[in-house]
Coordinates of C-alpha atoms in Angstrom, one line a residue:
Chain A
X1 CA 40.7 119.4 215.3
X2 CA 42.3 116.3 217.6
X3 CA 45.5 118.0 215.9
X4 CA 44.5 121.2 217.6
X5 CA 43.5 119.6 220.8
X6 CA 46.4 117.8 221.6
X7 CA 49.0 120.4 220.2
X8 CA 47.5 123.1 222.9
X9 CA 47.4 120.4 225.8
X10 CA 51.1 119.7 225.3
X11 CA 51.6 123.5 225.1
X12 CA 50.2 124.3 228.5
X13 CA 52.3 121.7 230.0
X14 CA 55.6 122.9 228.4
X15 CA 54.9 126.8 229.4
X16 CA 54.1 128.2 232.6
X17 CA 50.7 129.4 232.5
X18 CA 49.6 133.2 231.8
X19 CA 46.9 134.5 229.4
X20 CA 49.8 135.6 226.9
X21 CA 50.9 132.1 226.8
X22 CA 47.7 130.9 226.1
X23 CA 47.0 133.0 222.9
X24 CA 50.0 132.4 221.4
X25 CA 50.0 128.5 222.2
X26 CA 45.9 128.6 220.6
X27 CA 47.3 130.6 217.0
X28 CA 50.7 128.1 217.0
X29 CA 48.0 124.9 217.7
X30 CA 45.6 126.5 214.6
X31 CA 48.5 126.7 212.2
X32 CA 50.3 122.9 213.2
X33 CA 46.6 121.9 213.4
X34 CA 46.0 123.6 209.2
X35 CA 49.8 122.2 207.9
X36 CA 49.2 118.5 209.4
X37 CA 45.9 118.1 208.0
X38 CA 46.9 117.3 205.0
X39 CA 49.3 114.4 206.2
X40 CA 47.6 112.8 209.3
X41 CA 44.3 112.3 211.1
X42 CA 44.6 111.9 214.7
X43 CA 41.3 110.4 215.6
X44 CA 39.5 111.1 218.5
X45 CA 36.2 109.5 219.3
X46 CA 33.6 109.3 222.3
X47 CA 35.9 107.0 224.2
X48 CA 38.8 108.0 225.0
X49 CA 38.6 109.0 228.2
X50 CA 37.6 105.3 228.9
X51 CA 40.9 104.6 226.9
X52 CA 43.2 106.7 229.1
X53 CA 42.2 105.2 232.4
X54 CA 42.4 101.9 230.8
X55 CA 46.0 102.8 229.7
X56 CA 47.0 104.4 233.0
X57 CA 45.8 101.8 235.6
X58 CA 46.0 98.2 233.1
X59 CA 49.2 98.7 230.7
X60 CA 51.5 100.7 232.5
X61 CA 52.0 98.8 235.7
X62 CA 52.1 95.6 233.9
X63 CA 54.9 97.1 231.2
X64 CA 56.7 98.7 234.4
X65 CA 57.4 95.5 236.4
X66 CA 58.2 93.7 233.1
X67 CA 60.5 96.6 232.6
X68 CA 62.0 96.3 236.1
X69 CA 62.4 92.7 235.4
X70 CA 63.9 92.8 232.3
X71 CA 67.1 95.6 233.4
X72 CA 67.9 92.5 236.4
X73 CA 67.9 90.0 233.5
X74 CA 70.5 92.3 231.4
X75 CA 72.7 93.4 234.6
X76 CA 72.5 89.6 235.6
X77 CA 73.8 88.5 232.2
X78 CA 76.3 91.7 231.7
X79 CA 77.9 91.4 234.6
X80 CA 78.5 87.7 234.3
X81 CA 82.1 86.6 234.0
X82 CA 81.1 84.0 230.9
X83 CA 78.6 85.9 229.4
X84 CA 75.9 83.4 228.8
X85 CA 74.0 84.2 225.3
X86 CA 72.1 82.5 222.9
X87 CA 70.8 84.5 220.3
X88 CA 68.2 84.3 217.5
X89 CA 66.1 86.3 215.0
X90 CA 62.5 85.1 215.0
X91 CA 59.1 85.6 214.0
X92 CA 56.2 85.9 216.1
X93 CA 52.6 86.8 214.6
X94 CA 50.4 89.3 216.0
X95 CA 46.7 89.8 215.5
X96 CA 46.4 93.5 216.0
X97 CA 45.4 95.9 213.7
X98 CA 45.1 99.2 214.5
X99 CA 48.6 101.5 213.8
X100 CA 48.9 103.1 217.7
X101 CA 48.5 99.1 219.4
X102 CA 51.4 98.0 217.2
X103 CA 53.3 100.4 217.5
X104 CA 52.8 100.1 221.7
X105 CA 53.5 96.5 221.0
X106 CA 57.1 97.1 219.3
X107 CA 57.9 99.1 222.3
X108 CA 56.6 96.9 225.0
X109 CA 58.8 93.6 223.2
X110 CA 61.9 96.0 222.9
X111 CA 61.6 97.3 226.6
X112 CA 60.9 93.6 228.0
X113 CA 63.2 90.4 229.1
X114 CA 66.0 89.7 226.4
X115 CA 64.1 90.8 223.0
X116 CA 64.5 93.1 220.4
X117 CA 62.2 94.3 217.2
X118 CA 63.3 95.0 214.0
X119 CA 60.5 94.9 211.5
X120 CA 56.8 94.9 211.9
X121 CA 55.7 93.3 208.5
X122 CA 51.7 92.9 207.7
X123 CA 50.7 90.3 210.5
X124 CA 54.1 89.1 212.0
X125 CA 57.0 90.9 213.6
X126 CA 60.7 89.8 213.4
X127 CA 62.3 90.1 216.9
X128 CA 65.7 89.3 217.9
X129 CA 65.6 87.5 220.9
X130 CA 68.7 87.0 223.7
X131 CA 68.5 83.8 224.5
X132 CA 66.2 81.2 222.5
X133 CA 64.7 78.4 224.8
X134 CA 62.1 77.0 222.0
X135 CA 60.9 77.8 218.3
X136 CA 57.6 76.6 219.7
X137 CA 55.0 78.6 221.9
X138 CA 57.5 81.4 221.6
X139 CA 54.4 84.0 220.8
X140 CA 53.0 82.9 224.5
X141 CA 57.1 83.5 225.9
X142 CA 57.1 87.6 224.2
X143 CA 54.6 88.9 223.1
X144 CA 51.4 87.1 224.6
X145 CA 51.3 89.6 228.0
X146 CA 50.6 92.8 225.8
X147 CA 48.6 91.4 223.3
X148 CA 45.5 91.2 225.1
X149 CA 45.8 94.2 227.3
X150 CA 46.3 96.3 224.0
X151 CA 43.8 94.9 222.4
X152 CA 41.5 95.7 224.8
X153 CA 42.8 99.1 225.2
X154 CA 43.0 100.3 221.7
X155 CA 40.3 98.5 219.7
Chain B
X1 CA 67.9 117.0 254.3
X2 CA 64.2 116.2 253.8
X3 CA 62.3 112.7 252.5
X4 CA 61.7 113.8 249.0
X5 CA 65.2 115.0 248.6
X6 CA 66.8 111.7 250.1
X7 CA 64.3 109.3 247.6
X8 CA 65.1 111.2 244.7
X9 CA 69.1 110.9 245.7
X10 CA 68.1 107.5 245.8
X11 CA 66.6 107.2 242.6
X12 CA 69.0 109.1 240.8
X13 CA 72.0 106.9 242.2
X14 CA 69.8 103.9 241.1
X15 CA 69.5 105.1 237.6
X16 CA 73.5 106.3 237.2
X17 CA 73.7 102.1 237.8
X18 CA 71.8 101.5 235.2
X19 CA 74.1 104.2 232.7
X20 CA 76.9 102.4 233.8
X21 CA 75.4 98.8 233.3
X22 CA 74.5 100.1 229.6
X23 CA 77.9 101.0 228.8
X24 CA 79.4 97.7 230.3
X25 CA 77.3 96.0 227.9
X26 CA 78.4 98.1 225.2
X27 CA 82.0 96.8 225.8
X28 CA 81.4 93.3 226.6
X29 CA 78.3 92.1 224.3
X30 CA 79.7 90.4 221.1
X31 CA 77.4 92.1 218.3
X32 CA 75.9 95.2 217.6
X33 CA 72.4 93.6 218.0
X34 CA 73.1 92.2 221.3
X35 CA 74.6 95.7 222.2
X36 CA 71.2 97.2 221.2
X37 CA 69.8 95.2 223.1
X38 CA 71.4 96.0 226.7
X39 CA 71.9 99.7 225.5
X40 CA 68.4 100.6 225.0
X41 CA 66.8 98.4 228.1
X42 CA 69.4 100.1 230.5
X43 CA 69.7 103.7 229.5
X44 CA 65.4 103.3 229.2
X45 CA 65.1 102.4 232.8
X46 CA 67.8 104.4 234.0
X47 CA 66.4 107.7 232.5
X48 CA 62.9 106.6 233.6
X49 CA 65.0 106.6 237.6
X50 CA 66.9 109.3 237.2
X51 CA 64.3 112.1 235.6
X52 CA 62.1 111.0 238.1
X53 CA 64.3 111.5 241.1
X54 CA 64.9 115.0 239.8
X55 CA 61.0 115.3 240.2
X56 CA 60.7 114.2 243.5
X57 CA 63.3 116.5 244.3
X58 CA 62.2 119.4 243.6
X59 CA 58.4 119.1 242.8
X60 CA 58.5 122.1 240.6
X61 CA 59.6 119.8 238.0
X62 CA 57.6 117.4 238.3
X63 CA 55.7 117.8 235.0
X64 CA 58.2 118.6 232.9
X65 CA 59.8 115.5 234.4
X66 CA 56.9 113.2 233.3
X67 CA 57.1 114.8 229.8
X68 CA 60.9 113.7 229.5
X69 CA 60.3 109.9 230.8
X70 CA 57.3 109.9 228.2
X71 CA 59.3 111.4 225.0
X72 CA 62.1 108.9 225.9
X73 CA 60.0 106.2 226.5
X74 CA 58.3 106.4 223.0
X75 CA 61.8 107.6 221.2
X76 CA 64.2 105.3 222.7
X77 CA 63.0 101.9 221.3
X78 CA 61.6 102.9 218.2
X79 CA 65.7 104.6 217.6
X80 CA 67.2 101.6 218.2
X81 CA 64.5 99.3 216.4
X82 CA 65.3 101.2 213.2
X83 CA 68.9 101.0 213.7
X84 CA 68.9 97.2 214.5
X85 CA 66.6 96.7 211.1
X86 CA 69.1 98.9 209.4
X87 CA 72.4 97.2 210.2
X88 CA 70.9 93.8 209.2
X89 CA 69.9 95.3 205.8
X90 CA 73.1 97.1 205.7
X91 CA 74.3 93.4 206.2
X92 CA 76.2 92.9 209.5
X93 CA 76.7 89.7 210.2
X94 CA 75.7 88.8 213.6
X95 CA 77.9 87.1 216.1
X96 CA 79.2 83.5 215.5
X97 CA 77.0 82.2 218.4
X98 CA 73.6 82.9 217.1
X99 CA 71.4 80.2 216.4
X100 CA 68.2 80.8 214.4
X101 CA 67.8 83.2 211.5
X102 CA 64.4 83.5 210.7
X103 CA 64.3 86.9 209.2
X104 CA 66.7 85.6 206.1
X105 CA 67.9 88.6 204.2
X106 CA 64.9 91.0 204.8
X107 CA 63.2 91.6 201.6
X108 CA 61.6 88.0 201.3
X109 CA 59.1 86.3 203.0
Chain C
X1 CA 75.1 110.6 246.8
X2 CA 75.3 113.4 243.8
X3 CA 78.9 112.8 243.3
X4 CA 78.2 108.6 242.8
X5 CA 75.7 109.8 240.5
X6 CA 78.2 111.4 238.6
X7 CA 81.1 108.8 239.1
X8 CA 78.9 105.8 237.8
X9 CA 77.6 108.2 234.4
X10 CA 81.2 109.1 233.9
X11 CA 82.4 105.3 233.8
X12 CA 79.2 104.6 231.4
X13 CA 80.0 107.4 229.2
X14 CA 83.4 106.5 229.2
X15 CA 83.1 102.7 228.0
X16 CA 80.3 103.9 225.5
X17 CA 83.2 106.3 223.9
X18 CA 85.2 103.4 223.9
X19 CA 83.1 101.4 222.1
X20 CA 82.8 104.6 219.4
X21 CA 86.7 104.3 219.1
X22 CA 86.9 100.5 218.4
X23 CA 84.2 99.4 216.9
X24 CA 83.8 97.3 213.6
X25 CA 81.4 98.7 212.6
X26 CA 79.6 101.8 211.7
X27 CA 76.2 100.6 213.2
X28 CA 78.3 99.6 216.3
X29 CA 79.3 103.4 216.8
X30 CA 75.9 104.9 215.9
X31 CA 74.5 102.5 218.7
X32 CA 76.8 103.5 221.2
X33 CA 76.7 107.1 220.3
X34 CA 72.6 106.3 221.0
X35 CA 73.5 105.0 224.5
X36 CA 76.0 108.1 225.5
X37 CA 73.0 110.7 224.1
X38 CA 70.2 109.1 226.4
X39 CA 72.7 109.0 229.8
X40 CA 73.4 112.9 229.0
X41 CA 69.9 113.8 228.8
X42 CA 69.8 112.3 232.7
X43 CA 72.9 114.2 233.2
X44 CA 71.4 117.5 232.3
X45 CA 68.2 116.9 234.2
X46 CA 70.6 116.3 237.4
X47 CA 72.4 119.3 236.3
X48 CA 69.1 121.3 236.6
X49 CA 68.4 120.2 240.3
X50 CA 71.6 121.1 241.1
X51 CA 71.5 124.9 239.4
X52 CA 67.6 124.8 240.1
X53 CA 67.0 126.4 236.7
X54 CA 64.1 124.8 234.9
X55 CA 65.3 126.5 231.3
X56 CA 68.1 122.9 231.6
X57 CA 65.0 120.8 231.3
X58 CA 63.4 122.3 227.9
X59 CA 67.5 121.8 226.6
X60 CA 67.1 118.0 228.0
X61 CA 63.8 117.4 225.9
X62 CA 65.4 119.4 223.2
X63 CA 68.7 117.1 223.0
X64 CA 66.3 114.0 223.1
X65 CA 64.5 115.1 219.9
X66 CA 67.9 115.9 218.3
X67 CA 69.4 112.5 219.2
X68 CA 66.7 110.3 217.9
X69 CA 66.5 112.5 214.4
X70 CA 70.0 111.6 214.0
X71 CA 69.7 107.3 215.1
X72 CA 66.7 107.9 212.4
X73 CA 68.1 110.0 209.3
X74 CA 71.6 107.7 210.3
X75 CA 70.2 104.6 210.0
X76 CA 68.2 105.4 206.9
X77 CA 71.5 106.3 205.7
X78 CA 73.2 103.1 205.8
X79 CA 70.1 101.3 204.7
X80 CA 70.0 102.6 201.6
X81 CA 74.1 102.2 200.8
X82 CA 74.4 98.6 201.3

């Protein structure tokens, strides 16, 4: 059913809107929605609309300035005749759980200042990280502006 | 020439900076994980500038627009996440200068 | 200000080839073959201001889908051949 839902929203907004459009998009949503049950369950429950204005007015400016912030870090060092780097792999623990906030937590650490994921194993993630200052505190330094914003948004 | 036209002119000469700033640091970065790293960040934001100059353009395209920024958003980091994990498996040795190594051959820990 | 646009894509898109011709490694070209895919996608959303045909969008979203199937089935790829 969630299958359904969001299959036919995304629909509408690729199509321009007329009732022929919307009878096809409802029989296409029914048959993704009967194939992908089998594989997946998109949950929804009672509050996600709470969820989505969370997501919209808490996370996204926050991710947007450390976005912003994190292309003037890269053109600073890239267009720097000596190039300064100082790279590292490490590890930094997480304490989420659910599937969707980690997976917004990869993203956030790969679209921020200097960093880089490559694995998410069960309660850590292993990050390669520009230009390594300390091998303490360095879960305050990446990931420690998301964690609690996702947390509060997706569980 | 009208507001919206000249701020998404704006925007989209922003955002062809940040294209060219990616493919700088393509050249000049001194491993492919350090490459990832200013590839994806600039290409992200410029896409994010440029897709969204053409939809303050021309505010027919507006929500299309918004659909573009958001399937880039989610696809662009998770691409170059797997690649990253896949070269170290594949075992490319990163640049002389790195430091710390706390990943150690993958498979353990 | 279309035409700086363009110039400053071009040089990108140029120094990313570059990159595909030199380097090392394969995981060096797929990477900057990842780059060069994401700055057309902007390129073809310009290109559908200029024309003012939305059908360019749908082929922008299309692209993006294609590229990241290929940085994904690629990198599987060389994961599994060490």
């Amino acid at each position: 059913m969630s299958v359904f839902i969001t299959a036919l929203v995304l629909w509408l907004l690729l199509t321009n809107f007329s009732y022929s459009e919307l009878i096809v998009g409802i029989l296409v949503s029914i048959a993704v929605a009967g194939v992908f049950k089998e594989y997946h369950g998109i949950k929804f429950d009672g509050k996600l609309p709470i969820r989505l204005v969370l997501y919209i007015f808490v996370y996204l400016p926050v991710f947007i300035v450390e976005m912003i912030k994190a292309n003037i870090d890269v053109a600073a060092r890239v267009l720097n005749p000596k190039l300064p780097l100082n790279p590292g792999f490490v590890k930094v623990k997480t304490a989420l759980k659910s599937p969707m906030a980690r997976l917004f937590l990869a993203n956030s650490i790969t679209l921020t200042p200097g960093t880089l994921t490559l694995e998410g194993k069960e309660d850590a993630f292993y990050i390669h990280w520009i230009d390594v200052k300390t091998l303490e505190k360095k879960e305050e330094a990446i990931s420690g502006r998301f964690e609690g914003i996702l947390k509060g948004v997706f569980e | 020439m009208s507001w919206n036209e000249m701020l998404g002119q704006i925007l989209m000469v922003v955002g062809g900076f940040f294209y060219f700033l990616g493919g700088l640091g393509m050249i000049r970065m001194p491993d492919v994980y350090n490459r990832l790293q200013a590839g994806t960040k600039a290409t992200t934001l410029g896409t994010f500038s440029t897709v969204l100059g053409v939809g303050i353009a021309y505010p027919p395209f507006l929500i299309k627009s918004l659909i573009i920024i958001a399937f880039v958003a989610l696809t662009n980091p998770v691409g170059s996440s797997v690649l990253a994990r896949a070269s170290y498996l594949a075992g490319v040795k990163p640049a002389p200068i790195t430091k710390v190594d706390e990943y150690k051959g993958g498979e353990s820990s | 200000m279309i035409t700086a646009f363009f110039v400053l894509v071009a040089a990108g898109v140029i120094l990313s080839f570059i990159r595909i011709l030199l380097g090392p490694t394969s995981s060096d070209r797929v990477a900057a073959l990842d780059t060069m895919n994401v700055m057309l996608i902007g390129t073809i959303t310009v290109i559908a201001l200029i024309l003012k045909r939305g059908i360019y969008l749908d082929i922008a979203l299309v692209y993006g889908l294609l590229s990241y199937l290929e940085t994904v089935v690629i990198s599987r790829y060389m994961e599994g051949r060490k």
